[in-house]
PDB file of C-alpha atoms in Angstrom:
ATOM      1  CA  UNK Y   1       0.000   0.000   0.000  1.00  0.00           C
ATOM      2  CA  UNK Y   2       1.100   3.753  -1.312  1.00  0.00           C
ATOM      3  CA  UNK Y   3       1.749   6.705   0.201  1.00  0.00           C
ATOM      4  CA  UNK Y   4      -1.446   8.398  -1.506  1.00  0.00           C
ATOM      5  CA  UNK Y   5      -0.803  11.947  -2.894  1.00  0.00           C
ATOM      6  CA  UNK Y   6      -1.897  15.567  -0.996  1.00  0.00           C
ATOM      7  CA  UNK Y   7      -3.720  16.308  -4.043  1.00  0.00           C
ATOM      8  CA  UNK Y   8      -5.331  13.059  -5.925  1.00  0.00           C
ATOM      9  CA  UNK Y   9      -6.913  13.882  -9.204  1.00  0.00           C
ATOM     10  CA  UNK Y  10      -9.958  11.760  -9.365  1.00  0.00           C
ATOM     11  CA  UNK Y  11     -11.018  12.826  -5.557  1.00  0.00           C
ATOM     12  CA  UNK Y  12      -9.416  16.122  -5.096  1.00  0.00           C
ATOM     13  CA  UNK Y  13     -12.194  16.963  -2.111  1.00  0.00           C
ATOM     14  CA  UNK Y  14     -10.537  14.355   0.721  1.00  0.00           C
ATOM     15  CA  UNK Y  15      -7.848  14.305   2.683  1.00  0.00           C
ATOM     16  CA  UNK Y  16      -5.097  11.399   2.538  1.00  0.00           C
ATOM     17  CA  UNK Y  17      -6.953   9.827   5.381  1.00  0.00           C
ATOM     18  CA  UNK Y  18      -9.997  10.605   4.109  1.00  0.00           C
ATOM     19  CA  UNK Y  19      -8.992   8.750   0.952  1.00  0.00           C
ATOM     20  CA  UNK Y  20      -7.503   6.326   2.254  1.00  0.00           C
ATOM     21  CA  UNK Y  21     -10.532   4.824   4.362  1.00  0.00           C
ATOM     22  CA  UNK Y  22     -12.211   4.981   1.495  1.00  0.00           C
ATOM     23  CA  UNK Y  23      -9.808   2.646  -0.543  1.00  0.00           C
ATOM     24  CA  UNK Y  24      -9.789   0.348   2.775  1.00  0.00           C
ATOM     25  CA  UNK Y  25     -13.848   0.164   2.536  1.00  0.00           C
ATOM     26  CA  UNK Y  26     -13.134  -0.476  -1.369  1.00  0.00           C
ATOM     27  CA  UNK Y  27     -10.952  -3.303  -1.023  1.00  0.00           C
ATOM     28  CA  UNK Y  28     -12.822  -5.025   1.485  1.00  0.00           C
ATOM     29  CA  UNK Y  29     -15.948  -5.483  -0.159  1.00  0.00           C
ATOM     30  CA  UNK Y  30     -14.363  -6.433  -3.760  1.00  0.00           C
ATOM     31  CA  UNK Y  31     -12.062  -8.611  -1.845  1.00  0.00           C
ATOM     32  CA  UNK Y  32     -15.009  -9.986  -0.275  1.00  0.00           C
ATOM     33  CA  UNK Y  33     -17.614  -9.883  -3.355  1.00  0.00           C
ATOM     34  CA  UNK Y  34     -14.958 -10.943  -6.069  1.00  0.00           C
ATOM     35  CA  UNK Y  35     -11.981 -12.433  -4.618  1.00  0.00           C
ATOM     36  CA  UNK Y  36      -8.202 -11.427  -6.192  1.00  0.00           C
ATOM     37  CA  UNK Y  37      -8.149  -7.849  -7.402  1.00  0.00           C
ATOM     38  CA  UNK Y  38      -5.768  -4.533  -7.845  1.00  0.00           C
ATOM     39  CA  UNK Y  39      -6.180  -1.134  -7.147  1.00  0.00           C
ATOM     40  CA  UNK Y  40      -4.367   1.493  -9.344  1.00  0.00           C
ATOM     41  CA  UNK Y  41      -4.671   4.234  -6.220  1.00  0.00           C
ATOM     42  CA  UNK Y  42      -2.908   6.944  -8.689  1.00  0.00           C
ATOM     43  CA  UNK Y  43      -6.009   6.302 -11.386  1.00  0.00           C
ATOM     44  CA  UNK Y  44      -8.458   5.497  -8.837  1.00  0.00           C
ATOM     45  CA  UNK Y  45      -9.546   2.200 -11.113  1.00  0.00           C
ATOM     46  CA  UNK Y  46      -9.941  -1.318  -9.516  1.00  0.00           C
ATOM     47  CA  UNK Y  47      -9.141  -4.631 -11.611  1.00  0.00           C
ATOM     48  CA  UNK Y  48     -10.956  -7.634 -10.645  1.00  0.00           C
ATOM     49  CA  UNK Y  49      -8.694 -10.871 -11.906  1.00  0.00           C
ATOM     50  CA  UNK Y  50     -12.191 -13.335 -11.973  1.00  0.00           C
ATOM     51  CA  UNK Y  51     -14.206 -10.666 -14.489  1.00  0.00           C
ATOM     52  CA  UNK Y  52     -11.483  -9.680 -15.990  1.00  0.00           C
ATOM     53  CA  UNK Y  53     -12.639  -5.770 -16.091  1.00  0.00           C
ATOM     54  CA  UNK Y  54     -11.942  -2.401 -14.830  1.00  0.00           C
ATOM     55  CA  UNK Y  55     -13.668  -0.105 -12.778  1.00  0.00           C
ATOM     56  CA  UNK Y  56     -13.258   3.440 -11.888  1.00  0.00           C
ATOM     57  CA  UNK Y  57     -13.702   4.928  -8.532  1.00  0.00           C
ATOM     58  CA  UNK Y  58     -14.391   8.229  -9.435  1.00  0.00           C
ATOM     59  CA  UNK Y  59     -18.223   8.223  -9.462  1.00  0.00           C
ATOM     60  CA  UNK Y  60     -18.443   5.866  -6.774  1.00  0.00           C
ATOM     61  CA  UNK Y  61     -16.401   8.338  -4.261  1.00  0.00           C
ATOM     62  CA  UNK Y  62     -18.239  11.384  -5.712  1.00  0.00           C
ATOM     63  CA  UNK Y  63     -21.400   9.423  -4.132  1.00  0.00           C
ATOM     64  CA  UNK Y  64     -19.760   8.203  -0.779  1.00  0.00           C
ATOM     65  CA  UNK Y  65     -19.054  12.101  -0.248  1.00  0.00           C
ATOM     66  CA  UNK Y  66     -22.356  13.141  -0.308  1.00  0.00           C
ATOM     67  CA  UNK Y  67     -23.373  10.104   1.769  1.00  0.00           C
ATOM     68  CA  UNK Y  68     -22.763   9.336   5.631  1.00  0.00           C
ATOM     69  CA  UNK Y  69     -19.532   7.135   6.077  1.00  0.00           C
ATOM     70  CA  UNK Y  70     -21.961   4.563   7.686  1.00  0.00           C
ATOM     71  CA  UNK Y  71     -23.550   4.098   4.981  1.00  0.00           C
ATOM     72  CA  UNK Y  72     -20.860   3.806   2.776  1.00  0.00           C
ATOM     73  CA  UNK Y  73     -20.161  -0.437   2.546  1.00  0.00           C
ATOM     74  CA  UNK Y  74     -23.601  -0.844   1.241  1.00  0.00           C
ATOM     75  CA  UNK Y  75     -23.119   1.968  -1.695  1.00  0.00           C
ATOM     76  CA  UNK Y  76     -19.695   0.678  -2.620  1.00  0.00           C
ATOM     77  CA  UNK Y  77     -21.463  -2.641  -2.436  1.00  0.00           C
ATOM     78  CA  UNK Y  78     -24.178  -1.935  -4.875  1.00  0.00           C
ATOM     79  CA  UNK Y  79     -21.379  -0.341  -7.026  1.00  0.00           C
ATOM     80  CA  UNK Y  80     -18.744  -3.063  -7.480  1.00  0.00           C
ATOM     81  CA  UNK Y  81     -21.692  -5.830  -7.653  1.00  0.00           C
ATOM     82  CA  UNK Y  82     -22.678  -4.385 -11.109  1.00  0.00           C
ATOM     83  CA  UNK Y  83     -19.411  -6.284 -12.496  1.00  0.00           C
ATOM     84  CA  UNK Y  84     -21.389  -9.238 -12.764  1.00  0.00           C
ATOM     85  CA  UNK Y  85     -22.886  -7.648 -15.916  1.00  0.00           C
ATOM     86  CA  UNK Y  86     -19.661  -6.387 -17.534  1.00  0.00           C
ATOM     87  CA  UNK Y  87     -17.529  -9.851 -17.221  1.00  0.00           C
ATOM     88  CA  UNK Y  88     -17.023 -10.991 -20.686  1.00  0.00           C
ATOM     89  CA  UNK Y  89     -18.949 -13.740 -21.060  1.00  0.00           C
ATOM     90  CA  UNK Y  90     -21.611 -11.816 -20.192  1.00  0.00           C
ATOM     91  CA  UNK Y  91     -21.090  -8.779 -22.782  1.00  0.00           C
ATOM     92  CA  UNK Y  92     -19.865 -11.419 -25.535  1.00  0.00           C
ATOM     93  CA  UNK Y  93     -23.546 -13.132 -25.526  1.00  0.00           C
ATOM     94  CA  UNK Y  94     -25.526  -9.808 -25.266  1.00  0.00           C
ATOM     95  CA  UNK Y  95     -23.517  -7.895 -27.866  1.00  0.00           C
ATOM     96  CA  UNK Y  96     -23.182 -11.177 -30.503  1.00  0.00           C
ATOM     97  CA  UNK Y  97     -26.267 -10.471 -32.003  1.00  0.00           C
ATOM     98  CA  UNK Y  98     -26.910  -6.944 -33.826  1.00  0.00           C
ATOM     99  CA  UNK Y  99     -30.482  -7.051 -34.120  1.00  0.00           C
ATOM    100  CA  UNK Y 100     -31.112  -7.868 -30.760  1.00  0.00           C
ATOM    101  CA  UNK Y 101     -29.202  -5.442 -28.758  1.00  0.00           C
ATOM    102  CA  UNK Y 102     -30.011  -2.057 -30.920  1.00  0.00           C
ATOM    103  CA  UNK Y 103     -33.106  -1.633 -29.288  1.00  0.00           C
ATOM    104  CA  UNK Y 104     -30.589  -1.379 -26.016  1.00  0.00           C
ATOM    105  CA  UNK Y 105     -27.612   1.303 -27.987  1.00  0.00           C
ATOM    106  CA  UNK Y 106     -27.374   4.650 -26.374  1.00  0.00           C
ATOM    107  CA  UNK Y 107     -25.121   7.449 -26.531  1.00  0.00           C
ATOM    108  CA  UNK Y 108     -23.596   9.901 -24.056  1.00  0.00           C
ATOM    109  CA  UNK Y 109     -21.245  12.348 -23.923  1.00  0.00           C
ATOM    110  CA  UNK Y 110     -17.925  11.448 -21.669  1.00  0.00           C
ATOM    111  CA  UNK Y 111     -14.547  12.452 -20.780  1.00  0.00           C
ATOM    112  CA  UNK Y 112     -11.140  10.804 -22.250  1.00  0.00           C
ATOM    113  CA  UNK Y 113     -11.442   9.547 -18.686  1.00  0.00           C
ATOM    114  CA  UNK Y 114     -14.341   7.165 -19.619  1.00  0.00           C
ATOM    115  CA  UNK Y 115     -12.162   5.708 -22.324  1.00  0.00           C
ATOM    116  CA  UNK Y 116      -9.040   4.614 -21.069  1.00  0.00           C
ATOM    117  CA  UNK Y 117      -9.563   1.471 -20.077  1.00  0.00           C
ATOM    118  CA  UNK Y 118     -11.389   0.270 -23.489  1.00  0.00           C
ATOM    119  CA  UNK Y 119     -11.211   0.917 -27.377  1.00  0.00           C
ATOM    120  CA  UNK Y 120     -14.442   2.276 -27.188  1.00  0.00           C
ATOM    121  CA  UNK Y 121     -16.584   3.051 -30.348  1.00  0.00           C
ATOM    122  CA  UNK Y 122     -16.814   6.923 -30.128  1.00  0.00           C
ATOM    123  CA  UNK Y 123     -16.706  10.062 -32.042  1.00  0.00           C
ATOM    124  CA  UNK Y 124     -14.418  12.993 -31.268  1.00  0.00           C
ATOM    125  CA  UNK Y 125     -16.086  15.914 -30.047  1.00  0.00           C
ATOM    126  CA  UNK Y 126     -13.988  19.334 -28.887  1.00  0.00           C
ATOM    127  CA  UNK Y 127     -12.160  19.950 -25.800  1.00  0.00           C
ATOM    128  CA  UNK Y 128     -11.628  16.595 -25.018  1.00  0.00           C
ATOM    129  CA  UNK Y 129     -14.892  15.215 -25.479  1.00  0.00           C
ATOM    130  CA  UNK Y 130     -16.337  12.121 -27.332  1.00  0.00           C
ATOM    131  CA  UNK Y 131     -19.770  10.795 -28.098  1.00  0.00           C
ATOM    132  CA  UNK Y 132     -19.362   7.368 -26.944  1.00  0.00           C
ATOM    133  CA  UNK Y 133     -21.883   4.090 -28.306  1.00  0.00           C
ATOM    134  CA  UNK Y 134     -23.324   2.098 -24.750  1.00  0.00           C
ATOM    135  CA  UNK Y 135     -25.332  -0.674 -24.116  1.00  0.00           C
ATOM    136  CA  UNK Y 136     -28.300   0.498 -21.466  1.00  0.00           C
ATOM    137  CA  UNK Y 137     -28.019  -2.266 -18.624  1.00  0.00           C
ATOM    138  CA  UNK Y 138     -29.794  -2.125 -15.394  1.00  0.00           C
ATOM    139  CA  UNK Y 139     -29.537   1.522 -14.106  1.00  0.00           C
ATOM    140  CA  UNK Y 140     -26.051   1.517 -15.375  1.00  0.00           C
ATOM    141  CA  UNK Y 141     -24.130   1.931 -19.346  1.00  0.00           C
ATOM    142  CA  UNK Y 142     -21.758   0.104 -21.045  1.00  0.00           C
ATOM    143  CA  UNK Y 143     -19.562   1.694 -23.566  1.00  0.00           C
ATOM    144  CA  UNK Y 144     -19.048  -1.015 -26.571  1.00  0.00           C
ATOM    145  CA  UNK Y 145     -15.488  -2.021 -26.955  1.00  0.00           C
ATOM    146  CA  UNK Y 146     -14.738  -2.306 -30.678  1.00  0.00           C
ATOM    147  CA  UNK Y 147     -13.799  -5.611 -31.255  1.00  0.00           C
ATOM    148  CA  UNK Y 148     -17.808  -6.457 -30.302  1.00  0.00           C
ATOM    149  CA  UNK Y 149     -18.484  -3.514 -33.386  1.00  0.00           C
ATOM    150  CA  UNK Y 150     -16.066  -5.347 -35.518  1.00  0.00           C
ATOM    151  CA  UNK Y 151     -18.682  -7.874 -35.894  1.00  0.00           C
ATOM    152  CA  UNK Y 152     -21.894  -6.310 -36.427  1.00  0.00           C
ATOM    153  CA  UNK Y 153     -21.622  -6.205 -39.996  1.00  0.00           C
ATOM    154  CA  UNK Y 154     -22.987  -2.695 -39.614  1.00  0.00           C
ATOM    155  CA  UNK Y 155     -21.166   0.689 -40.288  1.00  0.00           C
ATOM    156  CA  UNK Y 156     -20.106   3.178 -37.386  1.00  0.00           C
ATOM    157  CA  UNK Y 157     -22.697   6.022 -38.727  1.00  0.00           C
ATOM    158  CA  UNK Y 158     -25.479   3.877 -39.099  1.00  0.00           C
ATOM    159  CA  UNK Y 159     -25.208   2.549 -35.347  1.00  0.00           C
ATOM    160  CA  UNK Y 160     -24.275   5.686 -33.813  1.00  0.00           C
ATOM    161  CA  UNK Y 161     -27.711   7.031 -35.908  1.00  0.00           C
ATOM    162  CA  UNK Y 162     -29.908   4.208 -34.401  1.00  0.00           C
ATOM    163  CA  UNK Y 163     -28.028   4.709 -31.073  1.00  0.00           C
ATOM    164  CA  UNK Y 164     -28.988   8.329 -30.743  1.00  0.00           C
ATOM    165  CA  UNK Y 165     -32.280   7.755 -31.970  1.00  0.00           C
ATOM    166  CA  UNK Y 166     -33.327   5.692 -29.301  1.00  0.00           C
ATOM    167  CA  UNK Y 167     -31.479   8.136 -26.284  1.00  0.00           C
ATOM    168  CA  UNK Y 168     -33.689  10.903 -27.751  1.00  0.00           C
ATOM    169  CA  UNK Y 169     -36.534   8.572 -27.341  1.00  0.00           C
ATOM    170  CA  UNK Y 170     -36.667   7.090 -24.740  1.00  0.00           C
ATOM    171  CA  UNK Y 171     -34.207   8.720 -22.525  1.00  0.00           C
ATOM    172  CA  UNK Y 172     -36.052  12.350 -22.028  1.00  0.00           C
ATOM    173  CA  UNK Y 173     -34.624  15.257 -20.222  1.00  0.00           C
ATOM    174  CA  UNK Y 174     -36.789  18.156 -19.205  1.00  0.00           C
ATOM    175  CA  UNK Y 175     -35.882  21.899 -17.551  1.00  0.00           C
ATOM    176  CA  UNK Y 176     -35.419  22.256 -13.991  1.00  0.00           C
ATOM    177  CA  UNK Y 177     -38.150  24.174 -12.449  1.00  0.00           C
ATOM    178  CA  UNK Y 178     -36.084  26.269 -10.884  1.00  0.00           C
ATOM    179  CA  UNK Y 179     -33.784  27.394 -13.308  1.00  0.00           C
ATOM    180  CA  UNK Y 180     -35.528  27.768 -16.944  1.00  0.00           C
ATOM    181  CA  UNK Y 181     -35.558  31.821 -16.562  1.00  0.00           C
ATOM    182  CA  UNK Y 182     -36.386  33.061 -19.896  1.00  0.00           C
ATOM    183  CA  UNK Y 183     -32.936  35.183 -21.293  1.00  0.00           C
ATOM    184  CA  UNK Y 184     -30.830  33.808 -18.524  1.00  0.00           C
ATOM    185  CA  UNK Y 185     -29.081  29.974 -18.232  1.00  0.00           C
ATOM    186  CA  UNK Y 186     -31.348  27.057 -18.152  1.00  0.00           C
ATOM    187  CA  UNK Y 187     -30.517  23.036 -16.911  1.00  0.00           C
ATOM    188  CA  UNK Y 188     -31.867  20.168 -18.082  1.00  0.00           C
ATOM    189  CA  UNK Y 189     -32.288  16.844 -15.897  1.00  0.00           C
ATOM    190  CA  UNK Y 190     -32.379  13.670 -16.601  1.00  0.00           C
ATOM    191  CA  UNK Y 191     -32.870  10.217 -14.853  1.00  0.00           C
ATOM    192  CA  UNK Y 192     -30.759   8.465 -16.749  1.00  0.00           C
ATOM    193  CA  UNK Y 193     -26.663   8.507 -17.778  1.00  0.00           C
ATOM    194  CA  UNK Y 194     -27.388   9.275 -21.193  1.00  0.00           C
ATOM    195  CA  UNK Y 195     -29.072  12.665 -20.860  1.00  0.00           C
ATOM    196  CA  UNK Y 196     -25.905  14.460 -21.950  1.00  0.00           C
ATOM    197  CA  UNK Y 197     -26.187  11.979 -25.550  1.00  0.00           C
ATOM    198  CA  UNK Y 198     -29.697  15.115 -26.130  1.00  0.00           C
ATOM    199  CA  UNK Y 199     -26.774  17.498 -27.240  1.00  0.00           C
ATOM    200  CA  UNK Y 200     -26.052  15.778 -30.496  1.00  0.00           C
ATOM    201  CA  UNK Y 201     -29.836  16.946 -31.301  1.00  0.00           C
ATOM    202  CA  UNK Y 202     -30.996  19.651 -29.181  1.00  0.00           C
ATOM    203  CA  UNK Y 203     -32.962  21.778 -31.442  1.00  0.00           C
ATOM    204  CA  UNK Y 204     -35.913  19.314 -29.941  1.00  0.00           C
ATOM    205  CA  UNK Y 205     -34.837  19.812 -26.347  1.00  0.00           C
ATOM    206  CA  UNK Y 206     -35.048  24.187 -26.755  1.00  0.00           C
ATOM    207  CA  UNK Y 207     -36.982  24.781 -30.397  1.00  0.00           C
ATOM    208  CA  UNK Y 208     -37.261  28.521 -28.542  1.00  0.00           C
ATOM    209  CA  UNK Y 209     -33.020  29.007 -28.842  1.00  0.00           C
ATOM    210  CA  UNK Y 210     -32.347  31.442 -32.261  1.00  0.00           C
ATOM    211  CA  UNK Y 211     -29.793  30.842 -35.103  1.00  0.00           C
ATOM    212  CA  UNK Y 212     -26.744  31.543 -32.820  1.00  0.00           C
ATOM    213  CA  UNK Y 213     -27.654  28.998 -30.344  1.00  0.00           C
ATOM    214  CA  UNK Y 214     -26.050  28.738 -27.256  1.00  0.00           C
ATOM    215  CA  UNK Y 215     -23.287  27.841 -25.117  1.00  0.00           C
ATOM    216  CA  UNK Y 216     -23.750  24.565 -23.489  1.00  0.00           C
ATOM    217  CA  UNK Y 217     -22.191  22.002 -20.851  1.00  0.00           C
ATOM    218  CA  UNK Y 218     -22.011  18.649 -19.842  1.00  0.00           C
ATOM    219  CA  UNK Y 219     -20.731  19.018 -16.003  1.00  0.00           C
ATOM    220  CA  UNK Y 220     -22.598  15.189 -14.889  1.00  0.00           C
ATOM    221  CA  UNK Y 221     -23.834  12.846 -16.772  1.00  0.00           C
ATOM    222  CA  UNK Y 222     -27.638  13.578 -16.122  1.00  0.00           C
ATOM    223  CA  UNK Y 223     -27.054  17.094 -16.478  1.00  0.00           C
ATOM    224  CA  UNK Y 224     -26.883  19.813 -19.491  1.00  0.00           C
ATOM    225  CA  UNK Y 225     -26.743  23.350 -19.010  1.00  0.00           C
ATOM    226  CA  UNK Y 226     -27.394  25.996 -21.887  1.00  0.00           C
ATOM    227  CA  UNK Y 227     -27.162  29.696 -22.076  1.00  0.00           C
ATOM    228  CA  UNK Y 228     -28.683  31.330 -25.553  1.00  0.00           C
ATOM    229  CA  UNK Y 229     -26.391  33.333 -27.482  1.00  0.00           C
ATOM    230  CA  UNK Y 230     -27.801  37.084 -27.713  1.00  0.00           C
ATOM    231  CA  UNK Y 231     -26.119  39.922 -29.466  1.00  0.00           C
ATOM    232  CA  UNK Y 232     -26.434  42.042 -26.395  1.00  0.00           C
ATOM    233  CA  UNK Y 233     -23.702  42.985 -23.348  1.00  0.00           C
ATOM    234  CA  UNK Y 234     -25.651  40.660 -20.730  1.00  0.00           C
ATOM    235  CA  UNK Y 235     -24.441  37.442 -22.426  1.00  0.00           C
ATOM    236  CA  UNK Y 236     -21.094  37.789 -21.032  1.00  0.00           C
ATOM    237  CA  UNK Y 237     -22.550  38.281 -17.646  1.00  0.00           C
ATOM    238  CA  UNK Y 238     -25.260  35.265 -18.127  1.00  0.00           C
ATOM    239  CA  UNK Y 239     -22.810  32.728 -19.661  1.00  0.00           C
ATOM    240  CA  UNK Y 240     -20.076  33.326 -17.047  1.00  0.00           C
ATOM    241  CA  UNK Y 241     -22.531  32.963 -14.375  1.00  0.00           C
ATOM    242  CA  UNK Y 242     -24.260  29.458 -16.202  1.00  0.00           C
ATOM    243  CA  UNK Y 243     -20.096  28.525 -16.477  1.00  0.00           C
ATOM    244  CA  UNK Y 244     -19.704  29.224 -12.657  1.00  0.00           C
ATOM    245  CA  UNK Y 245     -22.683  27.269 -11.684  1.00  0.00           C
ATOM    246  CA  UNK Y 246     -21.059  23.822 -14.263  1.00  0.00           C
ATOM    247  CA  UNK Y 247     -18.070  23.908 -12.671  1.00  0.00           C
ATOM    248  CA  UNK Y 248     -19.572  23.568  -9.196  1.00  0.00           C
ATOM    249  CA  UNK Y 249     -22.328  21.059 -10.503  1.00  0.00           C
ATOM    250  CA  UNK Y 250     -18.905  19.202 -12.275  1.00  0.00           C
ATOM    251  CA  UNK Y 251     -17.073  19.237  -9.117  1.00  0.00           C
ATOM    252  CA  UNK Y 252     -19.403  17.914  -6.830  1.00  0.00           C
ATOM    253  CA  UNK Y 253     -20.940  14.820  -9.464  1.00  0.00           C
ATOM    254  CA  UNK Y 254     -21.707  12.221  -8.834  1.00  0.00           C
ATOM    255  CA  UNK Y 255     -20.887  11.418 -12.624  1.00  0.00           C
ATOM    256  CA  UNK Y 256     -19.097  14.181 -13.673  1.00  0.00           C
ATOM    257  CA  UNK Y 257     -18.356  14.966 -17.173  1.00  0.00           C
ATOM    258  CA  UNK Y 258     -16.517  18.118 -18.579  1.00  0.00           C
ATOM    259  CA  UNK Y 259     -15.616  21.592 -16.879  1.00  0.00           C
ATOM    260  CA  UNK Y 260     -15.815  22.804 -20.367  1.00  0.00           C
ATOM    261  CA  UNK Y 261     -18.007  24.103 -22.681  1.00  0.00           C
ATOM    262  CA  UNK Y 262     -19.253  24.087 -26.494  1.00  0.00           C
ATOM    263  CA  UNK Y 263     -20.936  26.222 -29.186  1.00  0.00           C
ATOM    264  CA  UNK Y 264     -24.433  24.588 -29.973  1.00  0.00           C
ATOM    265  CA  UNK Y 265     -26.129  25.832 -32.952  1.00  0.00           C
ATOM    266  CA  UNK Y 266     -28.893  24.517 -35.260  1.00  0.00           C
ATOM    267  CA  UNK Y 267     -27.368  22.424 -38.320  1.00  0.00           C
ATOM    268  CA  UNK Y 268     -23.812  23.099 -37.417  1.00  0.00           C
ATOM    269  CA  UNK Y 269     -21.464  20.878 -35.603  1.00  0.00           C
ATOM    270  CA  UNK Y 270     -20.468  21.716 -31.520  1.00  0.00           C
ATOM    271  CA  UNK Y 271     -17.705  24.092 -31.597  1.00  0.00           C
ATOM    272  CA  UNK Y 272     -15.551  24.632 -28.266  1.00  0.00           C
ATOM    273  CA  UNK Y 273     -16.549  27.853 -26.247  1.00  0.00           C
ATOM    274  CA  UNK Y 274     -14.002  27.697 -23.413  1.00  0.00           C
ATOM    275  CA  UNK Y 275     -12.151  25.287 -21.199  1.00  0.00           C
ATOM    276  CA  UNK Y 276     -11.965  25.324 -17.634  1.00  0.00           C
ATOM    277  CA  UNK Y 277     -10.168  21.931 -16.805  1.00  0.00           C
ATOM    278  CA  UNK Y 278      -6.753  23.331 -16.674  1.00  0.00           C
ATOM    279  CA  UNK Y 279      -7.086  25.234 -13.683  1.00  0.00           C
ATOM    280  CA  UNK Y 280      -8.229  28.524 -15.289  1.00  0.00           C
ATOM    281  CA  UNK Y 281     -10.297  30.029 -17.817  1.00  0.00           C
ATOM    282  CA  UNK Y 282      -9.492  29.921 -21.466  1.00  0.00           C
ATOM    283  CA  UNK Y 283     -12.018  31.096 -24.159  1.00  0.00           C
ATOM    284  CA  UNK Y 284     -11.628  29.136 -27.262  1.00  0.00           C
ATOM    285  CA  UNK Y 285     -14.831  30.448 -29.342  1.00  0.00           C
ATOM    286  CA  UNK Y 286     -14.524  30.724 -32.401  1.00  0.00           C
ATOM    287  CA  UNK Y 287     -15.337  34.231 -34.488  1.00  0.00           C
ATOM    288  CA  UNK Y 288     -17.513  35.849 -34.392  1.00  0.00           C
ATOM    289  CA  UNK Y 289     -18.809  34.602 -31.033  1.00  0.00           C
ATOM    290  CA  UNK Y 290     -15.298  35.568 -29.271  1.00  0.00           C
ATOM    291  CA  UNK Y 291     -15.687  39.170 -30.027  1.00  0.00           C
ATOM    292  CA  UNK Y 292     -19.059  39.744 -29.046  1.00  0.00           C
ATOM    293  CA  UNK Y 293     -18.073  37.947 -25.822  1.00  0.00           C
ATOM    294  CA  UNK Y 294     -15.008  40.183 -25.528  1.00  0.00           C
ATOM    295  CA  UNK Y 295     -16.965  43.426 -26.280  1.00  0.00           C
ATOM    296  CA  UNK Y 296     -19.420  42.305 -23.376  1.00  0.00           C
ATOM    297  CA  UNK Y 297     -16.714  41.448 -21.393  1.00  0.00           C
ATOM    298  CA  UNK Y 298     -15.020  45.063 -21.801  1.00  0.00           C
ATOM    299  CA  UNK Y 299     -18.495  46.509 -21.375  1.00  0.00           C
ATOM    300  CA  UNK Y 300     -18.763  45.411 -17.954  1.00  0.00           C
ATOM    301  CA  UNK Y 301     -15.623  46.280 -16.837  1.00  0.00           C
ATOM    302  CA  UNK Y 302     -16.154  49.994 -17.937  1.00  0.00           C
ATOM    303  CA  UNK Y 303     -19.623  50.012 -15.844  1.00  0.00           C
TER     304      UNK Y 303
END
């Protein structure tokens, strides 16, 4: 056992010992559930030898921090038990067949950090983003490694196509009650993981958003946030409030996503807006969108 970090990437909130019990609660119950396993403490992933899979512990300590430490066996319990559905055996009967499991293909948007323990079938998005093809299991989603695509018989648009037909579906998202202000920054909810998969279509979600669209995020995976793009001073005000709020929604998860955020606009492809996972602000929008932020921006600081 390590010396963990002061700073550890994938739970930044806790404390060594803080971290630490939770790795101790972690390896007792997989020990106990699943027999010989590892844990990478520096990635915060757990391999289990008898499913031969990976599982991060990112999510799962975003939840225990919001949760009393007693109850905290039983949630890591119901967590690590879901590896009974990812073994291979398992995926390699339920993804053989094409016909049968496209009724089950989602999407969602992710981080790189959803990727790196799989060659997942995905397409690139900006700022570090991909739309990544799952298989909707019980209350959980599994992205689809590519050598179960390799299979199919089927080409990558046409699944991804089928895939996001059926998140838009039958995974719905509606406004918060709270926050869908006209002219200011609105979030959509979800009760599922692939809620953030509604940005690859989202003239549906907000037919009311004009031709510039708006600046949108993915901070957790049942979450989107969107601020419409108006050619008026306020938008620099309104979007780096709707920014502010992300970050804290990204932070505190469970499920997070992305810091960042993206340039939505009917019949055009997302566009990056600005990045806030390098410990600062950087605005990446494109023209003409930078310069109207900029003139807002300047327009403020003169008031």
């Amino acid at each position: 056992m390590s010396a963990l970090p002061v700073f550890c990437a994938w739970a930044p909130w806790w404390a060594a010992q803080e971290l630490r019990s939770f790795l101790d609660q972690v390896r007792g119950v997989v020990q106990a559930r699943f027999g010989e396993h590892a844990i990478d403490e520096a990635t915060g992933t757990v391999v289990v030898e008898q499913t031969d899979c990976v599982l991060g512990l990112s999510n799962l300590a975003q939840t225990c921090r919001a949760a009393d430490p007693a109850d905290w066996r039983l949630i890591i319990y119901n967590h690590v038990a879901r590896l009974d559905d990812f073994s291979p055996e398992v995926l390699a009967g339920r993804l053989a067949n094409y016909e049968k499991l496209r009724p089950d293909l989602r999407v969602r948007v992710v981080g790189q950090q959803h990727l790196s323990s799989i060659d997942a079938v995905c397409d690139p998005l900006p700022l570090g983003l991909f739309v990544c093809l799952c298989v909707a299991l019980e209350g959980a989603s599994c992205p689809v490694d590519r050598s179960y695509f390799s299979g199919w018989g089927v080409g990558q648009k046409e699944v991804m196509a089928a895939a996001l037909a059926n998140t838009l579906r039958h995974e719905p998202i509606a406004a918060v009650a709270d926050d869908d202000t006209p002219g200011s920054h609105r979030t959509f909810s979800g009760d599922s993981l692939f809620a953030t998969g509604h940005l690859l279509d989202f003239a549906r979600t907000v037919p009311d958003i004009g031709p510039l669209g708006a600046v949108v995020t993915a901070p957790a995976a049942h979450t989107v946030m969107v601020c419409p793009v108006e050619l008026n001073e306020q938008f620099a005000n309104e979007s780096s409030v709707m920014l502010a709020a992300s970050y804290i929604r990204y932070l505190a998860g469970p499920n997070s996503v992305s810091p960042n955020a993206l340039w939505w606009r009917p019949d055009f492809p997302l566009e990056g807006f600005a990045r806030l996972d390098r410990q600062a602000f950087e605005l990446v929008a494109p023209e003409p969108l930078h310069s109207l932020l900029q003139k807002g921006l300047r327009a403020k600081g003169d008031g």
